[in-house]
Coordinates of C-alpha atoms in Angstrom, one line a residue:
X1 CA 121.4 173.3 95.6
X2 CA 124.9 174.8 96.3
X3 CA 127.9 174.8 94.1
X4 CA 129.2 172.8 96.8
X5 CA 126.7 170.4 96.3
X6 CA 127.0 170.8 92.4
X7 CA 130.7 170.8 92.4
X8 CA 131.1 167.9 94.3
X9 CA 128.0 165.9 92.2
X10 CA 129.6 166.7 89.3
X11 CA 133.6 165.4 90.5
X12 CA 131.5 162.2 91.7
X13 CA 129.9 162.3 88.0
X14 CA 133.6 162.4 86.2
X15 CA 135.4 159.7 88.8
X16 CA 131.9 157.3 88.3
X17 CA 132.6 157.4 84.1
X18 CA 136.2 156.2 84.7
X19 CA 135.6 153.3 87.1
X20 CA 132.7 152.4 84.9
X21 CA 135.1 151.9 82.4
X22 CA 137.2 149.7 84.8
X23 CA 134.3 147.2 85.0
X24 CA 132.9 144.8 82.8
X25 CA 131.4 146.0 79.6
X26 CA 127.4 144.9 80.8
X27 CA 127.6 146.9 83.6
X28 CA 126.7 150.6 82.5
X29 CA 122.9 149.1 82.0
X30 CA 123.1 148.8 86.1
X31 CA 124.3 152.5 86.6
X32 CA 121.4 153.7 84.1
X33 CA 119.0 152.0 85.5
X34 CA 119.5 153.2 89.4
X35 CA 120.7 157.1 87.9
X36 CA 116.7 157.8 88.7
X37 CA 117.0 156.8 92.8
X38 CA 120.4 157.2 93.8
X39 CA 122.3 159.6 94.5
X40 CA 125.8 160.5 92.4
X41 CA 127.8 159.4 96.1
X42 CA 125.8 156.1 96.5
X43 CA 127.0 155.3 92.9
X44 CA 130.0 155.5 92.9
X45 CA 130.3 153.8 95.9
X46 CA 128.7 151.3 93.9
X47 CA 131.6 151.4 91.2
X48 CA 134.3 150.8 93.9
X49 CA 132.6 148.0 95.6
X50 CA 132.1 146.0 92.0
X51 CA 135.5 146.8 90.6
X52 CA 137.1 144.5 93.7
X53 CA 134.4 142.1 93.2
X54 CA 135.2 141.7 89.8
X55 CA 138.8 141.5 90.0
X56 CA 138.4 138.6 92.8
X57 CA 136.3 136.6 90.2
X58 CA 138.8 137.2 87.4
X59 CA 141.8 136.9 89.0
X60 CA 140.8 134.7 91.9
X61 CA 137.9 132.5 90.9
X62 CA 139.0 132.4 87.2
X63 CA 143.0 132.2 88.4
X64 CA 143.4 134.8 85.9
X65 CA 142.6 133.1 83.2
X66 CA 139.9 136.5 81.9
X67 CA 140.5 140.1 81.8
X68 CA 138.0 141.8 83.9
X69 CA 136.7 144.0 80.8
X70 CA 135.8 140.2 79.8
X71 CA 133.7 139.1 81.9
X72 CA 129.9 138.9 80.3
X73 CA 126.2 138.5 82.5
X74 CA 126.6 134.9 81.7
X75 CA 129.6 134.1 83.9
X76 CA 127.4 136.1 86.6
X77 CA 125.0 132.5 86.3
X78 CA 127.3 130.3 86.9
X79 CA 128.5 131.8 90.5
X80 CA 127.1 130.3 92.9
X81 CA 126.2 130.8 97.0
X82 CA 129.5 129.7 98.0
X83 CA 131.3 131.7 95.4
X84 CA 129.7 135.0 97.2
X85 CA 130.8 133.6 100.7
X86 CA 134.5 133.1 99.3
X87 CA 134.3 137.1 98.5
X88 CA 133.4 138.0 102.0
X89 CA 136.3 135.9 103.2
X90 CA 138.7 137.2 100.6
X91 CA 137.9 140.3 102.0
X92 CA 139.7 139.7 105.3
X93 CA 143.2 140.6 103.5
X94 CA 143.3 141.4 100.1
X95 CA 145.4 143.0 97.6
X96 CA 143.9 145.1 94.9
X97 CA 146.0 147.4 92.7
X98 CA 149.2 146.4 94.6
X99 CA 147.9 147.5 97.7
X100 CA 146.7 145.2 100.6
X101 CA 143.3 146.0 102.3
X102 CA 141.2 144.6 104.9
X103 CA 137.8 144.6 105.7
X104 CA 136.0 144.3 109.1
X105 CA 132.6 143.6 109.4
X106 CA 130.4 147.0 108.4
X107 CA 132.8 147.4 105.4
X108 CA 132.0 143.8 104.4
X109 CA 128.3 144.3 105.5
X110 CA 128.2 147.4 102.6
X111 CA 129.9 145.4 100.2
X112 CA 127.2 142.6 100.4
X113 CA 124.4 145.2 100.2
X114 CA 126.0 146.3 96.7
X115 CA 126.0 142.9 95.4
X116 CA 122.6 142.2 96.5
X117 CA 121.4 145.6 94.4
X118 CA 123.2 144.3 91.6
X119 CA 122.2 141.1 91.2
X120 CA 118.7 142.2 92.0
X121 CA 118.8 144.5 89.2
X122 CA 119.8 141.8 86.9
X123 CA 117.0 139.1 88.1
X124 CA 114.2 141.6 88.0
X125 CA 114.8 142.0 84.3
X126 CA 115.0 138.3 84.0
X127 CA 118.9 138.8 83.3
X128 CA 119.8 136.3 85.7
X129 CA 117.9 133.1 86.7
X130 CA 117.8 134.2 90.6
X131 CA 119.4 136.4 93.1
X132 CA 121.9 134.1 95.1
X133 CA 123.1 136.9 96.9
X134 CA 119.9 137.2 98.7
X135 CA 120.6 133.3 99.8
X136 CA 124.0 135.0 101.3
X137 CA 123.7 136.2 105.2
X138 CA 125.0 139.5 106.2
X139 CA 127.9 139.5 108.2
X140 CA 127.3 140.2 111.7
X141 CA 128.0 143.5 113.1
X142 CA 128.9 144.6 116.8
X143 CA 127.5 147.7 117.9
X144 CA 130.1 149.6 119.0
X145 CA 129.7 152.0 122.2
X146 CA 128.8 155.6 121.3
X147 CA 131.7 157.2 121.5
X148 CA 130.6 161.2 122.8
X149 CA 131.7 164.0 124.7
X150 CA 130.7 164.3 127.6
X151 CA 128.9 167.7 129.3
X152 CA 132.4 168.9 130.6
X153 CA 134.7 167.6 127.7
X154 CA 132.1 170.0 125.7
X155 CA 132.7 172.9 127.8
X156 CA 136.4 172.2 127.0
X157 CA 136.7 172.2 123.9
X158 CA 134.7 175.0 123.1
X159 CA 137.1 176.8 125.7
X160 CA 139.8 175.7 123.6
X161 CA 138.8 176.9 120.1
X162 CA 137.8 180.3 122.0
X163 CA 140.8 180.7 124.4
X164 CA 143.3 178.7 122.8
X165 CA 144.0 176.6 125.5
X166 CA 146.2 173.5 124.8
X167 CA 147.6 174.6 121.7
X168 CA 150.8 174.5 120.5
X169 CA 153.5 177.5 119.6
X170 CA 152.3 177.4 116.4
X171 CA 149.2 176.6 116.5
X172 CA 148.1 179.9 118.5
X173 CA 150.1 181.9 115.9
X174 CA 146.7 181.6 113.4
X175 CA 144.3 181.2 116.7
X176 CA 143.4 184.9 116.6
X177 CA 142.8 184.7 112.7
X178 CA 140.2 181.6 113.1
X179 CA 138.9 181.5 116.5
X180 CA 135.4 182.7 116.0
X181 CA 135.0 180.9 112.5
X182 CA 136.1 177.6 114.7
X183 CA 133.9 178.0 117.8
X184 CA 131.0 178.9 115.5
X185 CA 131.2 175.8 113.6
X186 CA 131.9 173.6 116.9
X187 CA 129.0 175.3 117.9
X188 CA 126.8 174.3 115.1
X189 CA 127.7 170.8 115.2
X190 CA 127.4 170.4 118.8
X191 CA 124.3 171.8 119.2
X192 CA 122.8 170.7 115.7
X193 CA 124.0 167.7 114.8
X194 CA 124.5 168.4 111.3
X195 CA 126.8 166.1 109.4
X196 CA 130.3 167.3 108.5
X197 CA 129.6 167.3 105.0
X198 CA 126.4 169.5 105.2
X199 CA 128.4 171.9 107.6
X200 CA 130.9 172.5 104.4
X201 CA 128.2 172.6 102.0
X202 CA 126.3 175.7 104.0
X203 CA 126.0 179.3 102.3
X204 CA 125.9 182.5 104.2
X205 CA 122.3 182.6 102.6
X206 CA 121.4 179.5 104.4
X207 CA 120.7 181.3 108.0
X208 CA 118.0 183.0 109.4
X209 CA 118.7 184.7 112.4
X210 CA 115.3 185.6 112.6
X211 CA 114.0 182.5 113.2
X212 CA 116.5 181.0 114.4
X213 CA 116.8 178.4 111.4
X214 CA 119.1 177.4 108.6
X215 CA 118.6 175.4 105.6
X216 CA 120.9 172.6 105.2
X217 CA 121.1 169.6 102.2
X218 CA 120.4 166.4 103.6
X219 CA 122.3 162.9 102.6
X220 CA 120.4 162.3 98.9
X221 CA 120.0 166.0 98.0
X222 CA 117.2 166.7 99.6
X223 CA 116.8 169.5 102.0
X224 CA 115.6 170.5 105.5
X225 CA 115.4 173.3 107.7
X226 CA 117.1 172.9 111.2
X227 CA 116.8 175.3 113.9
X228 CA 119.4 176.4 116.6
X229 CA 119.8 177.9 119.9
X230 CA 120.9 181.1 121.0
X231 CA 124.3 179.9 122.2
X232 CA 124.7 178.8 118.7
X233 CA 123.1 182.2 117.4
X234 CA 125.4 184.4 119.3
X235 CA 128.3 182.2 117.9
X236 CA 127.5 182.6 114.3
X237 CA 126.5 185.9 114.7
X238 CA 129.8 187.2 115.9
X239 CA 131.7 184.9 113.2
X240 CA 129.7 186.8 110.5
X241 CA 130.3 190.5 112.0
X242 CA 134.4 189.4 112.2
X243 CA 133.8 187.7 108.3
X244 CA 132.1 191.2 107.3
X245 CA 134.6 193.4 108.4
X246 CA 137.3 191.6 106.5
X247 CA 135.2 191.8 103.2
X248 CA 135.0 195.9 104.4
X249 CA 139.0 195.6 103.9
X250 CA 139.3 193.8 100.5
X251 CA 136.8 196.1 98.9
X252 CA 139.0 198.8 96.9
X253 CA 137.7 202.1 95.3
X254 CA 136.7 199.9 92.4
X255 CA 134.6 197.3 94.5
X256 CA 137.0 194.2 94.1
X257 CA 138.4 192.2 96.5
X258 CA 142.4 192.2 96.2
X259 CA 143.7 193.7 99.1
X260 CA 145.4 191.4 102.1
X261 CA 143.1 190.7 104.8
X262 CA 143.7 188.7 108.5
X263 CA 142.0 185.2 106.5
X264 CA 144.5 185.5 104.2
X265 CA 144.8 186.7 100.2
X266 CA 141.3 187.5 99.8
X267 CA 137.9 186.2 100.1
X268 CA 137.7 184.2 97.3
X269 CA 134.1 182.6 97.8
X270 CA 131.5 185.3 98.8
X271 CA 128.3 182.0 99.1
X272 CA 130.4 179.3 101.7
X273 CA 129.5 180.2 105.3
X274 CA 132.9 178.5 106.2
X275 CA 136.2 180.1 104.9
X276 CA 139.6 178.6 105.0
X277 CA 142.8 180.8 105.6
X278 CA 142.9 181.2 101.8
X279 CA 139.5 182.5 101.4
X280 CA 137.9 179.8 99.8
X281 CA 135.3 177.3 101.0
X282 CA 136.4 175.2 104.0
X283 CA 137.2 171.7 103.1
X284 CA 136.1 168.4 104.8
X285 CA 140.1 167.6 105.5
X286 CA 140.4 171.1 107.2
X287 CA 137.0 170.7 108.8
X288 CA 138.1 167.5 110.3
X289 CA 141.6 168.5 111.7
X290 CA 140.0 171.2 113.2
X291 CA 138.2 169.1 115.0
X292 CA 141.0 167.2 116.0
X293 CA 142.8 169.9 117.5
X294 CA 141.2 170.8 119.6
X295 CA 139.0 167.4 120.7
X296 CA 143.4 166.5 122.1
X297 CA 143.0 168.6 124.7
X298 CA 139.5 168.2 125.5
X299 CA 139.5 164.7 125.2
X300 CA 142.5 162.7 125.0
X301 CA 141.8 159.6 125.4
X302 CA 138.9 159.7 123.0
X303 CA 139.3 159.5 119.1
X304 CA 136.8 162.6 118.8
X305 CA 135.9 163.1 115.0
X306 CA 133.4 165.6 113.4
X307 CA 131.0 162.8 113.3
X308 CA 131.5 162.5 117.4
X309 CA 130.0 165.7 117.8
X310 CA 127.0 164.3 116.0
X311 CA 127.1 161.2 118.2
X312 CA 127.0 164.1 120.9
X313 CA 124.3 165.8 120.1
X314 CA 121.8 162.7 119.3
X315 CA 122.8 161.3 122.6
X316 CA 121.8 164.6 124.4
X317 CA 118.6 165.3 122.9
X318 CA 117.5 161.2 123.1
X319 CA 118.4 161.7 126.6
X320 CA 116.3 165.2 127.3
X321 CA 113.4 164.1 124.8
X322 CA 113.3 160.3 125.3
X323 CA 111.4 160.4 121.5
X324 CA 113.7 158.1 119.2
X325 CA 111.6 159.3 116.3
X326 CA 112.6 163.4 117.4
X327 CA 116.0 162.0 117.4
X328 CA 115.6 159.9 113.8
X329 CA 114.3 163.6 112.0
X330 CA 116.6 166.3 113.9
X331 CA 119.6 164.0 112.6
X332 CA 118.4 163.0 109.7
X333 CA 117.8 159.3 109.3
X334 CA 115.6 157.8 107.0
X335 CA 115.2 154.4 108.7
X336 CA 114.3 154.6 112.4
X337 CA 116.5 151.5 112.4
X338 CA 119.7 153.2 112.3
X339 CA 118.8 155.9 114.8
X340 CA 117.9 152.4 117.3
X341 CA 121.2 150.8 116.7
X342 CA 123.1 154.1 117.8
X343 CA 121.0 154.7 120.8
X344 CA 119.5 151.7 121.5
X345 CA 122.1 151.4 124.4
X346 CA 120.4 154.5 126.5
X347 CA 117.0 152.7 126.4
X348 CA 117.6 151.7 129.9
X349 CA 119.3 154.7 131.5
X350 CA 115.2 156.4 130.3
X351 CA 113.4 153.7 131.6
X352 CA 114.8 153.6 135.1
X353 CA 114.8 157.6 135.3
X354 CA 111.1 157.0 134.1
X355 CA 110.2 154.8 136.7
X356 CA 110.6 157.8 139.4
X357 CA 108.3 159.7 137.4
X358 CA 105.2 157.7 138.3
X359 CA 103.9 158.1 141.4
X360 CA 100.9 155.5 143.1
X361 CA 100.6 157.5 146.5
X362 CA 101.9 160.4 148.3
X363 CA 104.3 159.2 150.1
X364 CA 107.4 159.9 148.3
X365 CA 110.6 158.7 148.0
X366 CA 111.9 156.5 150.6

């Protein structure tokens, strides 16, 4: 695993201790018992989810009559279905550490799912006399459009991170520094699909050019090797010539980097694939504006984020292969599920363009 991956298990690690202590005292039996098959991420997301939950029942269903860190497994028996349905509505607008939220269907959709995990965990150890969030109906969720760039958008915006078009003043006074480390990564995500968190997360070690391949760490830690074209190949490779040749100026008689180069400083991480202007790994903020940059010009009437690109890629290879299942492992889905309700939609642009395909005599197309 890379100290990306490491570094950021081990922040999620720290921040999961304090909101554990934020929760009601029975709870760190939960976050034992699911250590084993879920990930640090999926934890703490956990953590935020029951800390609003458990401020609605103590301040909302309890009028504030019992401190969170009060609350004991036995006032979980005596909620009941409609208690869980109140949440879901209290969730439209709500105000939790003096700030007011709101939250739409998937949001409400994810909170339910942590309940339900909860209160299963509870049951199955005979904690809790049933699971009523099971009783509870998930909210129904619209499936958006896919929202994706399209075959000449692409063209664009690749144009734009290598030619600087629609830039502003300043931004084309650091084009030249970053150009090639930005059209390699738009490069990789376009024509990978990789998520923008597994983009930061690559090391330099990662790629094969001889194959054509790169290892990447997969939602869950686990790991998978993806393979690119040469498009993509070129793109790296000319990033990694540029990144060499600024390592070449930072190395003094004594071997260590503290000279100025064009990226900045110095090149303080020597693993990342991905450098920022200050020489250290790339971060998912930077990663993102990048995107945004230059997706404005290319697209402006589309809110293009790194996951669009992703959105771009599945789309293109469900509509070359057809295979939902190709689709499912290339992007790295674990239910086939999720990969239908994304692409679901282009079912019948392949069956009409399949129906040409099959021919019953010789004469042709009318």
């Amino acid at each position: 695993m890379s100290n990306f991956h490491i570094d950021r298990n081990e922040k999620s690690e720290l921040r999961l201790r304090g909101l554990i202590d934020e929760l009601p005292r029975f709870c760190i039996e939960f976050f034992v018992g699911v250590a084993m098959r879920t990930s640090s991420l999926t934890r703490l997301n956990y953590a935020f989810d029951l800390r609003i939950f458990f401020d609605f029942m103590a301040n909302t269903l309890c009028k504030g009559k019992i401190a969170v860190s009060d609350i004991t497994i036995l006032d979980l028996k005596d909620l009941t279905v409609f208690d869980i349905e109140r949440f879901l509505m209290y969730l439209n607008n709500y105000t939790f550490d003096g700030k007011k939220s709101s939250c739409g269907a998937a949001a409400k959709e994810r909170k339910l799912s942590t309940l339900r995990s909860f209160f299963k965990y509870y049951y199955k150890r005979d904690k809790l006399p049933e699971n009523i969030t099971a009783k509870v109906d998930l909210p129904k969720v619209h499936n958006k459009p896919i929202t994706r760039l399209e075959i000449d958008e692409v063209v664009k915006i690749i144009n734009g991170a290598d030619g600087a078009d629609g830039l502003t003043k300043h931004q084309k006074a650091y084009h030249s520094i970053t150009k090639k480390r930005d059209v390699a990564i738009l490069m990789l995500m376009l024509g990978t699909g990789i998520r923008i968190s597994e983009c930061v997360g690559l090391n330099r070690s990662d790629i094969d050019f001889e194959a054509n391949a790169f290892r990447v760490i997969r939602k869950g830690g686990e790991t998978s090797i993806l393979y690119f074209n040469y498009e993509v190949r070129d793109a790296l490779m000319d990033y990694l010539e540029w990144l060499a040749v600024q390592e070449g100026l930072v190395a003094g008689d004594n071997g260590e980097i503290n000279k100025k180069t064009e990226f900045g400083i110095k090149i303080k991480d020597n693993e990342a694939l991905f450098l920022s202007m200050q020489g250290n790994r790339i971060s998912v903020r930077a990663l993102q504006d990048l995107v945004k940059k230059y997706a404005s010009y290319a697209a402006p009437l589309k809110k293009i984020s790194p996951h669009k690109l992703r959105s771009t890629f599945g789309t293109n290879l469900y509509r070359e292969t057809g295979d939902i299942y190709v689709v499912a492992d290339i992007l790295g889905h674990k239910d086939i599920n999720t990969t239908k309700k994304h692409y679901a939609a282009m079912s019948d642009d392949i069956r009409r363009a399949s129906a040409n395909k099959v021919r019953l005599t010789d004469r042709g197309e009318k």
